[in-house]
mmCIF file of C-alpha atoms in Angstrom:
data_model
loop_
_atom_site.group_PDB
_atom_site.id
_atom_site.type_symbol
_atom_site.label_atom_id
_atom_site.label_comp_id
_atom_site.label_asym_id
_atom_site.label_seq_id
_atom_site.Cartn_x
_atom_site.Cartn_y
_atom_site.Cartn_z
ATOM 1 C CA MET J 1 -24.305 26.154 -8.797
ATOM 2 C CA SER J 2 -22.829 22.897 -7.585
ATOM 3 C CA HIS J 3 -24.414 20.698 -5.013
ATOM 4 C CA SER J 4 -21.903 19.122 -2.727
ATOM 5 C CA SER J 5 -22.584 15.940 -0.900
ATOM 6 C CA PRO J 6 -20.979 14.946 2.368
ATOM 7 C CA SER J 7 -17.456 13.630 1.953
ATOM 8 C CA PRO J 8 -16.929 10.019 2.943
ATOM 9 C CA ASN J 9 -14.687 9.340 5.890
ATOM 10 C CA PRO J 10 -12.344 6.342 6.277
ATOM 11 C CA THR J 11 -14.999 4.266 8.024
ATOM 12 C CA GLY J 12 -17.419 4.733 5.157
ATOM 13 C CA GLY J 13 -19.891 7.105 6.821
ATOM 14 C CA ASP J 14 -20.346 10.698 5.837
ATOM 15 C CA VAL J 15 -18.528 13.536 7.551
ATOM 16 C CA SER J 16 -21.721 14.837 9.145
ATOM 17 C CA ARG J 17 -21.833 11.695 11.305
ATOM 18 C CA ARG J 18 -18.312 12.238 12.637
ATOM 19 C CA GLY J 19 -19.572 13.887 15.825
ATOM 20 C CA PHE J 20 -21.190 10.647 16.891
ATOM 21 C CA MET J 21 -17.869 8.798 16.683
ATOM 22 C CA GLN J 22 -15.741 11.289 18.585
ATOM 23 C CA PRO J 23 -16.377 10.066 22.164
ATOM 24 C CA ALA J 24 -15.238 6.539 21.315
ATOM 25 C CA LEU J 25 -12.167 7.816 19.492
ATOM 26 C CA HIS J 26 -11.381 10.172 22.372
ATOM 27 C CA GLU J 27 -11.654 7.355 24.919
ATOM 28 C CA GLU J 28 -9.409 5.087 22.843
ATOM 29 C CA LEU J 29 -6.812 7.828 22.416
ATOM 30 C CA MET J 30 -6.804 8.659 26.132
ATOM 31 C CA ALA J 31 -6.444 4.961 26.994
ATOM 32 C CA ARG J 32 -3.385 4.787 24.732
ATOM 33 C CA VAL J 33 -1.901 8.012 26.123
ATOM 34 C CA LEU J 34 -2.401 6.887 29.734
ATOM 35 C CA ASP J 35 -1.213 3.322 29.165
ATOM 36 C CA SER J 36 1.374 2.641 31.871
ATOM 37 C CA ALA J 37 4.045 1.551 29.365
ATOM 38 C CA ASN J 38 3.557 4.773 27.389
ATOM 39 C CA VAL J 39 3.728 6.919 30.534
ATOM 40 C CA ARG J 40 6.939 5.138 31.630
ATOM 41 C CA ARG J 41 8.516 5.741 28.198
ATOM 42 C CA ALA J 42 7.537 9.406 28.302
ATOM 43 C CA TRP J 43 8.862 9.799 31.856
ATOM 44 C CA LYS J 44 12.221 8.246 30.878
ATOM 45 C CA ARG J 45 12.519 10.663 27.958
ATOM 46 C CA VAL J 46 11.700 13.683 30.113
ATOM 47 C CA LYS J 47 14.251 12.622 32.737
ATOM 48 C CA ALA J 48 16.905 11.897 30.095
ATOM 49 C CA ASN J 49 16.324 15.338 28.569
ATOM 50 C CA LYS J 50 16.485 16.936 32.020
ATOM 51 C CA GLY J 51 13.060 18.387 31.283
ATOM 52 C CA THR J 52 12.267 21.881 32.433
ATOM 53 C CA PRO J 53 8.890 22.784 33.923
ATOM 54 C CA GLY J 54 6.068 22.978 31.428
ATOM 55 C CA ILE J 55 3.088 25.279 31.419
ATOM 56 C CA ASP J 56 2.073 23.947 34.839
ATOM 57 C CA GLY J 57 5.415 25.042 36.309
ATOM 58 C CA MET J 58 6.060 21.631 37.889
ATOM 59 C CA PRO J 59 9.717 20.586 37.978
ATOM 60 C CA ILE J 60 10.406 16.923 37.199
ATOM 61 C CA GLU J 61 11.538 16.344 40.776
ATOM 62 C CA ASP J 62 7.971 17.054 41.975
ATOM 63 C CA PHE J 63 6.226 14.793 39.480
ATOM 64 C CA PRO J 64 6.633 11.383 41.194
ATOM 65 C CA ALA J 65 4.895 12.568 44.386
ATOM 66 C CA PHE J 66 2.186 14.306 42.342
ATOM 67 C CA ALA J 67 1.628 11.193 40.230
ATOM 68 C CA ARG J 68 1.339 8.906 43.275
ATOM 69 C CA VAL J 69 -1.421 11.089 44.707
ATOM 70 C CA HIS J 70 -3.311 11.895 41.501
ATOM 71 C CA TRP J 71 -2.765 8.869 39.231
ATOM 72 C CA PRO J 72 -5.856 6.933 40.415
ATOM 73 C CA HIS J 73 -8.055 9.933 39.506
ATOM 74 C CA ILE J 74 -6.301 10.559 36.192
ATOM 75 C CA ARG J 75 -6.537 6.951 35.122
#
């Protein structure tokens, strides 16, 4: 019978402590995703690709008006 110990993670703590770090990592990731430069880059790519509606069914023509109304709450 082998006894396994928690595996170290890149920050040096054990894996069992990972749950305590998730909110900070989540907040940092969301800040990067919602960074205005990143959103502009993504929007340019969608427009250039003539993006079709995603799972939400919103055509790209409707997005600017939606974003103006909802951006303050998203951010």
